[in-house]
Tab-separated table of C-alpha atoms in Angstrom:
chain	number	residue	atom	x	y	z
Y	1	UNK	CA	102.023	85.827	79.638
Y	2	UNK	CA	98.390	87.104	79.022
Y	3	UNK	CA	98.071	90.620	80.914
Y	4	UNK	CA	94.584	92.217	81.454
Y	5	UNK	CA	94.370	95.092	79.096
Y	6	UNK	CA	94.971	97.880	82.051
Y	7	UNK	CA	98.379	96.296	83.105
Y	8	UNK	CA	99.408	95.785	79.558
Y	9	UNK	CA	99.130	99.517	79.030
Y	10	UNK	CA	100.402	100.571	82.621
Y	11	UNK	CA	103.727	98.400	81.650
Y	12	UNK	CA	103.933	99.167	78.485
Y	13	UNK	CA	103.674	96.037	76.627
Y	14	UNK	CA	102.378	95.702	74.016
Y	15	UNK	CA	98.835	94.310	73.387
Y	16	UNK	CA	96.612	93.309	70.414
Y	17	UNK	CA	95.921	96.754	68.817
Y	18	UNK	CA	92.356	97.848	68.893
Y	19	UNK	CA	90.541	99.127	65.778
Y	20	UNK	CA	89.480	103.142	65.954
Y	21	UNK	CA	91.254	106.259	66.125
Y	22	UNK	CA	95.019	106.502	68.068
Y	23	UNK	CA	94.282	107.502	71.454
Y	24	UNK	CA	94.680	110.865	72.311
Y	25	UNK	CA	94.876	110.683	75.966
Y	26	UNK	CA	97.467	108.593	78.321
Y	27	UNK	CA	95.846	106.188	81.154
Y	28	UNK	CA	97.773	109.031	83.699
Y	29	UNK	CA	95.347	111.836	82.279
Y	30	UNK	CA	92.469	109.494	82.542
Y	31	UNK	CA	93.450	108.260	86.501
Y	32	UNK	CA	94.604	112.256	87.338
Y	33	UNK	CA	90.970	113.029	86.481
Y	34	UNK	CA	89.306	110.643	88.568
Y	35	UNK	CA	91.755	111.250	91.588
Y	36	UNK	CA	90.787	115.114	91.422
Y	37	UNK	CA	87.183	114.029	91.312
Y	38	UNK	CA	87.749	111.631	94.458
Y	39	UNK	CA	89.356	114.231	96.413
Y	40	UNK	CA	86.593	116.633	95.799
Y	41	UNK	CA	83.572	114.252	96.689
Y	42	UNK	CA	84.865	110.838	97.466
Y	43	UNK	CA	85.157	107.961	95.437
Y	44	UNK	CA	80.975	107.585	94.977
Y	45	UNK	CA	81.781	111.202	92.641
Y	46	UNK	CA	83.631	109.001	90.266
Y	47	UNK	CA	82.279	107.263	87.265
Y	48	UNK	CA	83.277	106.505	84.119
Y	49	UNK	CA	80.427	109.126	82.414
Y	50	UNK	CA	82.017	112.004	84.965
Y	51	UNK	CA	85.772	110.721	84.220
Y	52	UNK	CA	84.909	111.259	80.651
Y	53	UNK	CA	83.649	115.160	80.899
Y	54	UNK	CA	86.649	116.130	82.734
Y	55	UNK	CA	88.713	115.399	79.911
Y	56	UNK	CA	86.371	116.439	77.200
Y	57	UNK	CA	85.126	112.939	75.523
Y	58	UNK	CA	82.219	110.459	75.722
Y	59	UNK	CA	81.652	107.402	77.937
Y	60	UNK	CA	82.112	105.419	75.480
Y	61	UNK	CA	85.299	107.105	74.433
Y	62	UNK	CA	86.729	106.122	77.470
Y	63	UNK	CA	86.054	102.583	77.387
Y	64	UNK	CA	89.197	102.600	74.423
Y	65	UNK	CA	90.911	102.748	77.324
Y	66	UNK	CA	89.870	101.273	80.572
Y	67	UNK	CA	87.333	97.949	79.772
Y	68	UNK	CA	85.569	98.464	83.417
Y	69	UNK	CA	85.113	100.734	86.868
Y	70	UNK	CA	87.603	98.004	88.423
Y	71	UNK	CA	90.168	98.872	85.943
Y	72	UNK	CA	89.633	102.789	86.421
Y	73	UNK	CA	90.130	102.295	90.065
Y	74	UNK	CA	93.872	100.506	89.274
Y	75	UNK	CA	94.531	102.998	87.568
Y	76	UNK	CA	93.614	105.399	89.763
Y	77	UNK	CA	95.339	103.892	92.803
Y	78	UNK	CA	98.473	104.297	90.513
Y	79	UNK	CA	98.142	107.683	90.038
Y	80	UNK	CA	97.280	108.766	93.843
Y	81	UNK	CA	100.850	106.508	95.183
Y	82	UNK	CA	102.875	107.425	92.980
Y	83	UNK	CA	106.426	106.199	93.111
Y	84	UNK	CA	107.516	104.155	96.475
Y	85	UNK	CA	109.319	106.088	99.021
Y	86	UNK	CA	113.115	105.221	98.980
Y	87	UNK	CA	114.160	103.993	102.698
Y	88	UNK	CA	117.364	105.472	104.188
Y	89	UNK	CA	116.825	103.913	107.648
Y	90	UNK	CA	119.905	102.237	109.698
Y	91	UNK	CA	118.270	99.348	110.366
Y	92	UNK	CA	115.052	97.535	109.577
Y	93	UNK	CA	112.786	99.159	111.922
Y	94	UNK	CA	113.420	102.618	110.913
Y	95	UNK	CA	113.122	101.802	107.028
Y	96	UNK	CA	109.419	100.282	108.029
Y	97	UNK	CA	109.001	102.941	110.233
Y	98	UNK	CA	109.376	105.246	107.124
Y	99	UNK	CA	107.610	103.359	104.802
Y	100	UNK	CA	104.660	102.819	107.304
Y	101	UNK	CA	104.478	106.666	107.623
Y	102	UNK	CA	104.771	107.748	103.653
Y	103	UNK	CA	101.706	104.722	102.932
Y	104	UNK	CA	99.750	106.604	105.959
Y	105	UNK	CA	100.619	109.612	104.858
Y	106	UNK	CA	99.140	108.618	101.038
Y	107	UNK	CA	96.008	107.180	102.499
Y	108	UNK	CA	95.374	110.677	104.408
Y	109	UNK	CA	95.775	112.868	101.468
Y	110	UNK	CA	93.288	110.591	99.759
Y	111	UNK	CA	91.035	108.995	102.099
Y	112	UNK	CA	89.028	107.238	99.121
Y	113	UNK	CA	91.625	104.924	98.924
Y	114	UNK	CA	90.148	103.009	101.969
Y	115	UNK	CA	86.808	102.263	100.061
Y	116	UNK	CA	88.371	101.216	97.045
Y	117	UNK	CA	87.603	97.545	96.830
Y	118	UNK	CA	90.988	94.938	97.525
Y	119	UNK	CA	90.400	92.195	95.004
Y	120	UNK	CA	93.938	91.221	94.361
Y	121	UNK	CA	97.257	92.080	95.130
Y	122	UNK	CA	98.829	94.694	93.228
Y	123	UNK	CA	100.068	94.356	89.932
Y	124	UNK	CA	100.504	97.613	88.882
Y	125	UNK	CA	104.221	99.488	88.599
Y	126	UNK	CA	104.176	101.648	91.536
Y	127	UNK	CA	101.764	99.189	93.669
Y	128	UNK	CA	104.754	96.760	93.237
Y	129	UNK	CA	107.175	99.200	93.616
Y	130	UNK	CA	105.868	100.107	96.959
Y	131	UNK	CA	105.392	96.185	98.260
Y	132	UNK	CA	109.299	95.312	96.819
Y	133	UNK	CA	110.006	98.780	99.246
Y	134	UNK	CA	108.403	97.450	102.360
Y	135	UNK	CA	110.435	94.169	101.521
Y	136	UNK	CA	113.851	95.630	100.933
Y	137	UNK	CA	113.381	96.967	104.346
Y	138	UNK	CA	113.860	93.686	105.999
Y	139	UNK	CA	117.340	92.898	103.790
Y	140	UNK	CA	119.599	92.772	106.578
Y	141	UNK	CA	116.880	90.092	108.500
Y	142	UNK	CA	117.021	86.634	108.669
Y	143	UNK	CA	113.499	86.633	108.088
Y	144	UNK	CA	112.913	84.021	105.465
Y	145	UNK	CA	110.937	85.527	101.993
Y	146	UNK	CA	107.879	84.341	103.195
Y	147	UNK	CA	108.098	86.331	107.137
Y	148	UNK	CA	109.245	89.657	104.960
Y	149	UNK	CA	106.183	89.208	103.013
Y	150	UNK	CA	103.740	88.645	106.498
Y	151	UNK	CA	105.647	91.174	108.105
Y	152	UNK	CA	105.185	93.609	105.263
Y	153	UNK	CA	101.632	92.697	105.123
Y	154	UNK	CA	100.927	93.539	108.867
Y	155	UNK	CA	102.423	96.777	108.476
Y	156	UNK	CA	99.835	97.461	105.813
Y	157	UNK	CA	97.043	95.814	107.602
Y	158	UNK	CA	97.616	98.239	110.581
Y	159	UNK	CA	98.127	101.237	108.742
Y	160	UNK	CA	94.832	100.967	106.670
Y	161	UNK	CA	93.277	99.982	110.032
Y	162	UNK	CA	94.181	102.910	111.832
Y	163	UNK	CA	93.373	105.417	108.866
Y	164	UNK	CA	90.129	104.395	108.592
Y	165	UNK	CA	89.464	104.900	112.452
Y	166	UNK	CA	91.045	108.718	112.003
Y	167	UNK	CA	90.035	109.720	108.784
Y	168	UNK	CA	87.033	112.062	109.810
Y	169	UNK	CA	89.626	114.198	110.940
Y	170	UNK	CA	91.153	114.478	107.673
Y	171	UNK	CA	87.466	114.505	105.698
Y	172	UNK	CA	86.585	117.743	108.152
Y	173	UNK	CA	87.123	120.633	109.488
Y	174	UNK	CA	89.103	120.920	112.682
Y	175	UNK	CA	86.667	122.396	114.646
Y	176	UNK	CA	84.261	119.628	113.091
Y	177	UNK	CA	86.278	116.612	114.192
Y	178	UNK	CA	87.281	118.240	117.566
Y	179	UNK	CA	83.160	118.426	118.281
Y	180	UNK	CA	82.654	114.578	116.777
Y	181	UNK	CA	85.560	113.264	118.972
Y	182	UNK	CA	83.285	115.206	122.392
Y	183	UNK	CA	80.158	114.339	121.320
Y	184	UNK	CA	81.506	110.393	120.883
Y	185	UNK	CA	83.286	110.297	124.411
Y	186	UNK	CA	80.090	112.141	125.652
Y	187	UNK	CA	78.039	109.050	124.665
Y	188	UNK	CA	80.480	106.690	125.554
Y	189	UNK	CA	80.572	107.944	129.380
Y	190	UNK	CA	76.937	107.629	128.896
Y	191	UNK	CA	76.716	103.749	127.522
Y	192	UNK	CA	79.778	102.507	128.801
Y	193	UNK	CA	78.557	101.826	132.454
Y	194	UNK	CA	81.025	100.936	135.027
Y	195	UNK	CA	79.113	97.382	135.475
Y	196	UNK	CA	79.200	96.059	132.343
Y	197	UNK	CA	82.270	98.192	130.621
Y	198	UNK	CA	84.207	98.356	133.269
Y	199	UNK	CA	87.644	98.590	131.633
Y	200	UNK	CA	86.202	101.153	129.123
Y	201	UNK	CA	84.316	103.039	131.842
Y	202	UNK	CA	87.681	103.457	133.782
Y	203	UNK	CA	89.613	105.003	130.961
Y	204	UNK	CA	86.574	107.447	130.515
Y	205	UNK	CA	85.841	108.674	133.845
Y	206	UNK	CA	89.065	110.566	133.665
Y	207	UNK	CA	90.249	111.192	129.579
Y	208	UNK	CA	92.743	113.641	129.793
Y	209	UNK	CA	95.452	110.617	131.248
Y	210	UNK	CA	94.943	109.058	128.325
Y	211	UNK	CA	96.964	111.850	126.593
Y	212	UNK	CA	96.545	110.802	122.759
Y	213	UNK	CA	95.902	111.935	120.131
Y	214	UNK	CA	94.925	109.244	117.874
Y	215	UNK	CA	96.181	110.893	114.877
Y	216	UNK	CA	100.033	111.073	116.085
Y	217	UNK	CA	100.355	109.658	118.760
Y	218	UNK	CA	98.127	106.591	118.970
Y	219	UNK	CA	99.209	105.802	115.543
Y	220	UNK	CA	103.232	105.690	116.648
Y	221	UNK	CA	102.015	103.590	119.458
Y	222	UNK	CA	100.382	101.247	117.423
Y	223	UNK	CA	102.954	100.931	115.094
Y	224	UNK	CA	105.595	100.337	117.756
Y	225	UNK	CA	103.584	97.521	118.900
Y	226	UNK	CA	102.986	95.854	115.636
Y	227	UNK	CA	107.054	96.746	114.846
Y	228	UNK	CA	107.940	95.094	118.292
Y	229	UNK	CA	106.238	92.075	117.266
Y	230	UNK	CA	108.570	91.431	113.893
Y	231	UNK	CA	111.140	92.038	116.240
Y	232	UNK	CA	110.650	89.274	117.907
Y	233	UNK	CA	110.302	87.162	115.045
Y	234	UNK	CA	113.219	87.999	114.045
Y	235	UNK	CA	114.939	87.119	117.608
């Protein structure tokens, strides 16, 4: 089976060698260094010119390694996952519960992750490792292979969903998100007239029964939902 170059290396098989000096670096070093430079400035503070300073080589250097940006950013995602979480739950719906939690949980701690573009689905060790997680979760199911892999897939879909609605308030300060979130219901109450928003304008005019907070609570809520659905599914 022909491999591109990056998962040949990330797997460890063996692929045609290429002429030039052993490498001195591992593809972990390579995708630590662009994580810390993601976390620092987002993923538009990567490239493959600033990968290469942080560990001390040319651009072209690094190209004995990773053959595009695309392949950097595999490798990268590798490196800021890690290893899937191992589910302990009773049943199904606390394992997804779990896993749905430690991917939100990755996603906050590196919010880049969200512009990284989806091209494929994983291939990579620990990408895999965390989709055969989510589908171990449903073992006890009679979902067929197929539902475990939509159900896993709608977990996902709503936890990168409601990330990327909540992440300014893990890209600022608290004090900065607390004034974004007043100054957006400010000119909501102000757009969102009662004659053509009504539904919207009635949840305004009084905000404090809403009583979420849309980075715990609204996302167990959500989740809940989406979980309720597989539920019935599998009934």
């Amino acid at each position: 089976m022909e491999l591109p170059r990056v998962l040949e290396q990330l797997w460890g098989v063996e692929g045609p060698a290429r002429p030039g000096p052993k490498p001195t670096f591992q593809l972990s070093d390579i995708g630590a260094a662009a994580v810390e430079l993601a976390d620092a400035g987002g993923l538009a503070a990567v490239s493959m010119s600033k990968v290469a300073s942080a560990l001390g080589f040319t651009t072209m250097s690094l190209y004995r390694y990773v053959d595009s940006k695309d392949d950097l950013y595999t490798v990268m995602l590798e490196e800021a996952f890690g290893e899937a979480p191992v589910l302990y739950g009773e049943d199904w719906r606390s394992r997804m519960m779990s896993w749905a939690e430690a991917f939100r949980d990755g996603l906050r701690a590196h919010p880049w992750i969200l512009q990284v573009p989806v091209t494929e689905p994983p291939l990579s060790p620990n990408q895999l490792g965390w989709m055969e997680s989510a589908l171990q979760a449903f073992h006890d199911t009679a979902l067929t292979a197929g539902e475990k892999l939509s159900a896993m897939l709608l977990v996902n879909i709503y936890v990168r969903g409601a990330v990327q609605l909540t992440v300014h308030q893990f890209t600022k300060s608290p004090a900065e998100s607390a004034a974004a979130d007043r100054l957006y219901a400010e000119r909501l109450r102000y757009l969102a007239t009662e004659d053509r928003f009504p539904a919207t304008a009635a949840g305004m005019q009084r905000p404090e029964e809403l009583g979420i907070d849309f980075g715990t609570d609204g996302f167990n809520d959500g989740l809940d939902t989406v979980l309720d659905g597989i539920q019935a599914r599998i009934n």
